[in-house]
Amino acid sequence: MNFSIIRRRGILRPAVSLKNINIMDHNAENCLASCRIESMDKHAAENLVPGLSVPLNVAFHMPEALNVHSQYYLEALYLACQNSVAEMLNLGVAPRELNFYKTSVGSLLEFAGEYNAVVICLGARAAFLPEFSGILPLRTCRGVVTHMQLSDNFREEYPQHSPSILSDAWIAVQGPRDLYLGSTWEWRSANYSRNVPTVEASEALEELLLKGSVIYPAISNWTVREAVAGLRAMPPLTPHGSLPILGCVDNVTGRNHACKYWVFTGLGSRGLFYHAWLGKLMAQAVLSRSEHSIPSELLLWKQKMKQ
């Protein structure tokens, strides 16, 4: 692969509310050694990101956190699967195939008889399948992200080794004069188009610049290269938090199967946190034709589906 999955290391979160401070203090006390969260004052934070604004004189630095290019990550994951198949063949293991087909699917019944198992991992689009209409407890939310560049008449570039910024608006830094600013939240939207009309782009930019300037005032010196959008599949709120939706869904097809149809969605706006771990658990569940490998909290949504 001739491209990097990791765009930048390190994320800095300036606290903008007492709720932020309480949550991040708790996280800092209970974080893993491999993912440290360091509390720091305004001056230390400004040393990391010159020009940063720290409204409440406290910020939280995650030096091991990564800013990941999600498309490159998924492409690399598919490549890793291809390599795994090739290695198994070289070891004399029974032949395996990995094929990629791109086609439109209007109903799960189109897979009847063709596959031993089907995993529906369409994000927010899963709710558009007729079998899932009104069943999946997803909260759809459209978000717009702006790709920004520093205007030519400004020399104050974003420092090469400074972390990205996470706040009410986030700043994902790509280079000294290149960053992404996100994201808006349009709840209950059904618009999954990546294209952003001029009016929507203008409104999104105004909102994002207002939020972004609270913690990084210099963002006003940057201009838009393009705006892109997507539709999030947000999971329902539960006493355990907002948890992804997994499980066997044979009942939605109206036919008797032995755990043939599965759903894997509701990972939310930060789905890469869950992706690899839950993907492994889902694979185990599909191969064993049992939900036992899936944490019970991720199956609670099915109880409401039966009511």
Short mmCIF file of C-alpha atoms in Angstrom, two decimals:
data_model
loop_
_atom_site.label_atom_id
_atom_site.label_comp_id
_atom_site.label_asym_id
_atom_site.label_seq_id
_atom_site.Cartn_x
_atom_site.Cartn_y
_atom_site.Cartn_z
CA MET A 1 0.00 0.00 0.00
CA ASN A 2 1.39 3.40 -1.00
CA PHE A 3 -0.66 5.45 1.45
CA SER A 4 -0.81 5.90 5.21
CA ILE A 5 -3.80 4.82 7.26
CA ILE A 6 -2.69 7.09 10.11
CA ARG A 7 -3.07 10.77 9.31
CA ARG A 8 -1.71 12.13 12.59
CA ARG A 9 -0.88 10.98 16.13
CA GLY A 10 -2.23 12.65 19.22
CA ILE A 11 -5.56 14.29 20.07
CA LEU A 12 -6.07 17.26 22.39
CA ARG A 13 -9.44 18.00 24.01
CA PRO A 14 -9.85 21.44 25.59
CA ALA A 15 -12.63 21.33 28.17
CA VAL A 16 -15.52 23.67 27.34
CA SER A 17 -17.90 22.63 30.14
CA LEU A 18 -17.83 21.20 33.66
CA LYS A 19 -19.42 18.05 32.25
CA ASN A 20 -16.40 17.65 29.94
CA ILE A 21 -14.05 18.00 32.89
CA ASN A 22 -15.87 15.45 35.05
CA ILE A 23 -16.07 12.85 32.26
CA MET A 24 -12.47 13.30 31.13
CA ASP A 25 -11.13 13.29 34.71
CA HIS A 26 -12.87 9.96 35.25
CA ASN A 27 -11.51 8.61 31.96
CA ALA A 28 -7.99 9.80 32.82
CA GLU A 29 -8.10 7.94 36.14
CA ASN A 30 -9.31 4.71 34.52
CA CYS A 31 -7.57 4.73 31.14
CA LEU A 32 -5.43 1.89 29.82
CA ALA A 33 -1.66 2.28 30.02
CA SER A 34 -1.53 1.96 26.23
CA CYS A 35 -3.97 4.86 25.77
CA ARG A 36 -2.96 7.52 28.27
CA ILE A 37 -5.07 10.59 28.97
CA GLU A 38 -3.06 13.45 30.44
CA SER A 39 -4.70 16.39 32.19
CA MET A 40 -2.92 19.71 31.64
CA ASP A 41 -3.40 23.42 32.21
CA LYS A 42 -3.82 26.17 29.64
CA HIS A 43 -0.11 26.90 29.22
CA ALA A 44 0.85 23.27 28.61
CA ALA A 45 -1.98 22.91 26.09
CA GLU A 46 -0.92 26.07 24.26
CA ASN A 47 2.62 24.71 24.02
CA LEU A 48 1.21 21.69 22.19
CA VAL A 49 -0.98 23.77 19.88
CA PRO A 50 0.11 27.42 19.60
CA GLY A 51 -2.91 29.68 19.32
CA LEU A 52 -5.21 27.24 21.09
CA SER A 53 -7.96 28.69 23.30
CA VAL A 54 -8.61 26.87 26.59
CA PRO A 55 -11.78 28.43 28.07
CA LEU A 56 -11.73 26.59 31.42
CA ASN A 57 -7.94 26.39 31.87
CA VAL A 58 -7.86 22.61 31.50
CA ALA A 59 -7.33 20.29 28.55
CA PHE A 60 -6.81 16.57 28.08
CA HIS A 61 -4.09 15.14 25.85
CA MET A 62 -4.21 11.63 24.38
CA PRO A 63 -0.69 11.19 22.90
CA GLU A 64 -1.30 7.65 21.59
CA ALA A 65 -4.64 8.47 19.95
CA LEU A 66 -4.72 8.24 16.17
CA ASN A 67 -6.41 10.24 13.46
CA VAL A 68 -7.29 7.48 10.96
CA HIS A 69 -8.26 7.66 7.29
CA SER A 70 -11.33 5.38 7.45
CA GLN A 71 -11.43 4.53 3.74
CA TYR A 72 -7.76 3.51 3.73
CA TYR A 73 -8.39 1.49 6.89
CA LEU A 74 -11.19 -0.50 5.26
CA GLU A 75 -9.17 -1.02 2.08
CA ALA A 76 -6.22 -2.26 4.14
CA LEU A 77 -8.53 -4.57 6.09
CA TYR A 78 -9.78 -6.14 2.87
CA LEU A 79 -6.18 -6.51 1.65
CA ALA A 80 -5.29 -8.23 4.94
CA CYS A 81 -8.15 -10.70 4.37
CA GLN A 82 -6.86 -11.41 0.86
CA ASN A 83 -3.37 -12.03 2.23
CA SER A 84 -4.78 -14.32 4.92
CA VAL A 85 -6.54 -16.43 2.27
CA ALA A 86 -3.30 -16.69 0.27
CA GLU A 87 -1.33 -17.72 3.37
CA MET A 88 -3.85 -20.45 4.19
CA LEU A 89 -3.48 -21.86 0.67
CA ASN A 90 0.31 -21.88 1.03
CA LEU A 91 -0.03 -23.82 4.28
CA GLY A 92 -2.14 -26.48 2.60
CA VAL A 93 -5.36 -25.53 4.38
CA ALA A 94 -8.62 -26.33 2.59
CA PRO A 95 -9.17 -23.77 -0.21
CA ARG A 96 -10.88 -20.50 0.71
CA GLU A 97 -12.12 -17.75 -1.57
CA LEU A 98 -12.58 -14.05 -1.02
CA ASN A 99 -14.60 -12.24 -3.68
CA PHE A 100 -15.91 -8.70 -3.96
CA TYR A 101 -19.19 -8.11 -5.79
CA LYS A 102 -20.80 -4.71 -6.20
CA THR A 103 -24.53 -4.88 -6.81
CA SER A 104 -27.80 -3.33 -5.63
CA VAL A 105 -29.93 -5.31 -3.20
CA GLY A 106 -33.59 -4.51 -2.65
CA SER A 107 -34.48 -7.28 -0.20
CA LEU A 108 -32.80 -9.89 1.98
CA LEU A 109 -34.82 -12.55 0.18
CA GLU A 110 -32.55 -12.03 -2.82
CA PHE A 111 -29.93 -14.01 -0.88
CA ALA A 112 -32.25 -16.96 -0.21
CA GLY A 113 -30.54 -20.24 -1.01
CA GLU A 114 -27.35 -18.62 -2.30
CA TYR A 115 -25.33 -18.19 0.91
CA ASN A 116 -24.89 -20.06 4.18
CA ALA A 117 -24.85 -16.77 6.09
CA VAL A 118 -25.53 -13.11 5.35
CA VAL A 119 -24.22 -10.23 7.50
CA ILE A 120 -25.98 -6.90 6.95
CA CYS A 121 -23.49 -4.13 7.73
CA LEU A 122 -24.89 -1.21 5.77
CA GLY A 123 -24.72 1.44 8.46
CA ALA A 124 -27.71 3.77 8.27
CA ARG A 125 -28.77 2.18 4.98
CA ALA A 126 -29.74 -1.02 6.81
CA ALA A 127 -32.97 0.67 7.90
CA PHE A 128 -33.88 1.17 4.22
CA LEU A 129 -34.25 -2.59 3.63
CA PRO A 130 -37.96 -3.52 3.64
CA GLU A 131 -37.42 -6.29 6.20
CA PHE A 132 -36.02 -3.76 8.69
CA SER A 133 -38.59 -1.02 8.12
CA GLY A 134 -39.65 0.32 11.52
CA ILE A 135 -37.73 -2.43 13.34
CA LEU A 136 -34.13 -1.31 13.82
CA PRO A 137 -33.91 1.27 16.63
CA LEU A 138 -31.45 3.44 14.72
CA ARG A 139 -31.34 7.21 15.04
CA THR A 140 -30.21 8.59 11.71
CA CYS A 141 -28.16 11.76 11.65
CA ARG A 142 -26.65 13.55 8.67
CA GLY A 143 -23.28 15.20 9.16
CA VAL A 144 -21.31 17.62 6.99
CA VAL A 145 -17.51 17.84 7.13
CA THR A 146 -15.51 20.62 5.49
CA HIS A 147 -12.06 20.14 3.95
CA MET A 148 -10.10 23.30 4.74
CA GLN A 149 -6.89 24.87 3.46
CA LEU A 150 -4.89 27.77 4.86
CA SER A 151 -5.22 30.90 2.75
CA ASP A 152 -2.10 31.76 0.75
CA ASN A 153 -1.67 35.13 2.44
CA PHE A 154 -1.22 33.54 5.90
CA ARG A 155 2.10 32.07 6.99
CA GLU A 156 1.11 30.72 10.42
CA GLU A 157 0.85 27.05 9.44
CA TYR A 158 -0.46 24.34 11.77
CA PRO A 159 2.63 22.94 13.54
CA GLN A 160 3.91 19.66 12.12
CA HIS A 161 3.92 17.74 15.41
CA SER A 162 0.88 19.31 17.09
CA PRO A 163 -2.09 16.98 17.78
CA SER A 164 -5.53 17.18 16.24
CA ILE A 165 -8.26 18.82 18.32
CA LEU A 166 -11.51 17.35 19.68
CA SER A 167 -14.27 19.62 20.96
CA ASP A 168 -17.83 20.61 19.99
CA ALA A 169 -16.22 20.87 16.57
CA TRP A 170 -13.23 18.65 15.78
CA ILE A 171 -10.15 19.48 13.75
CA ALA A 172 -8.45 16.54 12.03
CA VAL A 173 -5.10 17.80 10.80
CA GLN A 174 -3.67 16.43 7.56
CA GLY A 175 -0.74 18.78 7.08
CA PRO A 176 0.53 22.29 7.87
CA ARG A 177 -2.01 23.88 5.50
CA ASP A 178 -4.56 21.06 5.21
CA LEU A 179 -7.23 19.91 7.69
CA TYR A 180 -10.80 18.69 8.08
CA LEU A 181 -13.34 20.52 10.26
CA GLY A 182 -16.42 18.69 11.46
CA SER A 183 -19.12 17.91 12.00
CA THR A 184 -22.73 19.04 11.88
CA TRP A 185 -25.63 17.00 13.29
CA GLU A 186 -28.96 16.89 11.43
CA TRP A 187 -31.09 14.40 13.33
CA ARG A 188 -33.77 12.25 11.66
CA SER A 189 -32.38 12.96 8.22
CA ALA A 190 -32.78 10.29 5.55
CA ASN A 191 -30.39 12.01 3.15
CA TYR A 192 -27.42 9.70 2.62
CA SER A 193 -25.93 11.59 -0.35
CA ARG A 194 -22.28 12.59 -0.03
CA ASN A 195 -22.95 15.64 -2.16
CA VAL A 196 -23.53 18.89 -0.30
CA PRO A 197 -25.59 21.61 -2.03
CA THR A 198 -24.29 25.18 -1.88
CA VAL A 199 -26.81 26.37 0.72
CA GLU A 200 -26.20 23.38 3.01
CA ALA A 201 -22.42 23.81 2.67
CA SER A 202 -22.65 27.51 3.54
CA GLU A 203 -24.81 26.86 6.61
CA ALA A 204 -22.53 24.02 7.75
CA LEU A 205 -19.41 26.17 7.38
CA GLU A 206 -20.96 28.99 9.40
CA GLU A 207 -21.88 26.57 12.20
CA LEU A 208 -18.51 24.80 12.22
CA LEU A 209 -16.44 27.99 12.13
CA LEU A 210 -18.44 29.34 15.07
CA LYS A 211 -17.75 26.21 17.14
CA GLY A 212 -14.19 25.75 15.91
CA SER A 213 -13.13 29.32 16.67
CA VAL A 214 -14.00 28.80 20.34
CA ILE A 215 -10.98 26.53 20.75
CA TYR A 216 -8.85 27.46 17.73
CA PRO A 217 -9.48 31.09 16.71
CA ALA A 218 -7.04 30.87 13.77
CA ILE A 219 -9.50 28.58 11.96
CA SER A 220 -11.06 31.79 10.60
CA ASN A 221 -7.94 32.13 8.39
CA TRP A 222 -8.73 28.88 6.59
CA THR A 223 -10.93 28.50 3.51
CA VAL A 224 -13.07 25.63 2.24
CA ARG A 225 -11.80 23.31 -0.49
CA GLU A 226 -14.90 21.11 -0.45
CA ALA A 227 -17.69 19.83 1.78
CA VAL A 228 -18.78 16.20 2.03
CA ALA A 229 -21.58 14.56 3.98
CA GLY A 230 -22.69 11.20 5.32
CA LEU A 231 -25.55 9.62 7.23
CA ARG A 232 -24.68 8.25 10.66
CA ALA A 233 -26.38 5.19 12.11
CA MET A 234 -26.62 6.19 15.76
CA PRO A 235 -27.64 3.44 18.21
CA PRO A 236 -30.39 3.94 20.79
CA LEU A 237 -29.67 5.44 24.19
CA THR A 238 -29.65 2.81 26.95
CA PRO A 239 -28.68 2.69 30.66
CA HIS A 240 -25.37 1.22 29.42
CA GLY A 241 -24.75 4.07 26.98
CA SER A 242 -25.14 4.17 23.20
CA LEU A 243 -24.22 0.65 22.17
CA PRO A 244 -23.95 -0.91 18.69
CA ILE A 245 -26.65 -3.23 17.34
CA LEU A 246 -25.63 -6.83 16.68
CA GLY A 247 -27.39 -10.18 16.46
CA CYS A 248 -29.20 -12.82 14.46
CA VAL A 249 -32.27 -11.51 12.61
CA ASP A 250 -33.70 -14.59 10.91
CA ASN A 251 -37.17 -13.65 12.15
CA VAL A 252 -37.37 -10.55 9.92
CA THR A 253 -37.38 -12.67 6.75
CA GLY A 254 -40.46 -14.63 7.81
CA ARG A 255 -38.64 -17.91 7.22
CA ASN A 256 -37.08 -20.51 9.49
CA HIS A 257 -33.30 -20.46 9.36
CA ALA A 258 -30.52 -21.61 11.67
CA CYS A 259 -28.92 -18.20 12.26
CA LYS A 260 -28.42 -17.33 8.60
CA TYR A 261 -29.13 -13.59 8.68
CA TRP A 262 -27.17 -11.24 10.95
CA VAL A 263 -27.09 -7.48 11.49
CA PHE A 264 -24.04 -5.40 12.42
CA THR A 265 -24.87 -1.68 12.61
CA GLY A 266 -25.36 1.28 14.93
CA LEU A 267 -21.66 1.83 15.51
CA GLY A 268 -22.27 5.58 15.61
CA SER A 269 -19.99 8.45 14.70
CA ARG A 270 -16.87 6.79 16.10
CA GLY A 271 -17.45 3.30 14.79
CA LEU A 272 -13.77 2.49 14.24
CA PHE A 273 -13.41 2.16 18.02
CA TYR A 274 -15.61 -0.92 17.85
CA HIS A 275 -15.00 -2.14 14.33
CA ALA A 276 -12.17 -4.69 14.69
CA TRP A 277 -13.25 -6.12 18.05
CA LEU A 278 -16.94 -6.47 17.23
CA GLY A 279 -16.11 -7.71 13.74
CA LYS A 280 -14.17 -10.58 15.31
CA LEU A 281 -17.04 -11.40 17.68
CA MET A 282 -19.52 -11.28 14.81
CA ALA A 283 -17.39 -13.67 12.75
CA GLN A 284 -17.28 -16.10 15.68
CA ALA A 285 -21.06 -15.87 16.08
CA VAL A 286 -21.71 -16.49 12.37
CA LEU A 287 -19.37 -19.50 12.21
CA SER A 288 -20.81 -21.04 15.37
CA ARG A 289 -24.40 -20.12 14.41
CA SER A 290 -24.84 -18.80 17.93
CA GLU A 291 -25.04 -15.39 19.62
CA HIS A 292 -23.08 -16.59 22.67
CA SER A 293 -19.91 -14.72 21.66
CA ILE A 294 -21.78 -11.39 21.48
CA PRO A 295 -22.00 -9.35 24.73
CA SER A 296 -25.55 -9.47 26.08
CA GLU A 297 -25.74 -5.66 26.24
CA LEU A 298 -25.51 -5.54 22.44
CA LEU A 299 -28.52 -7.86 22.10
CA LEU A 300 -30.94 -5.95 24.35
CA TRP A 301 -32.47 -4.14 21.37
CA LYS A 302 -33.96 -7.46 20.22
CA GLN A 303 -36.15 -7.65 23.31
CA LYS A 304 -37.96 -4.47 22.25
CA MET A 305 -38.30 -5.85 18.72
CA LYS A 306 -40.29 -8.79 20.13
CA GLN A 307 -42.66 -6.55 22.09
#
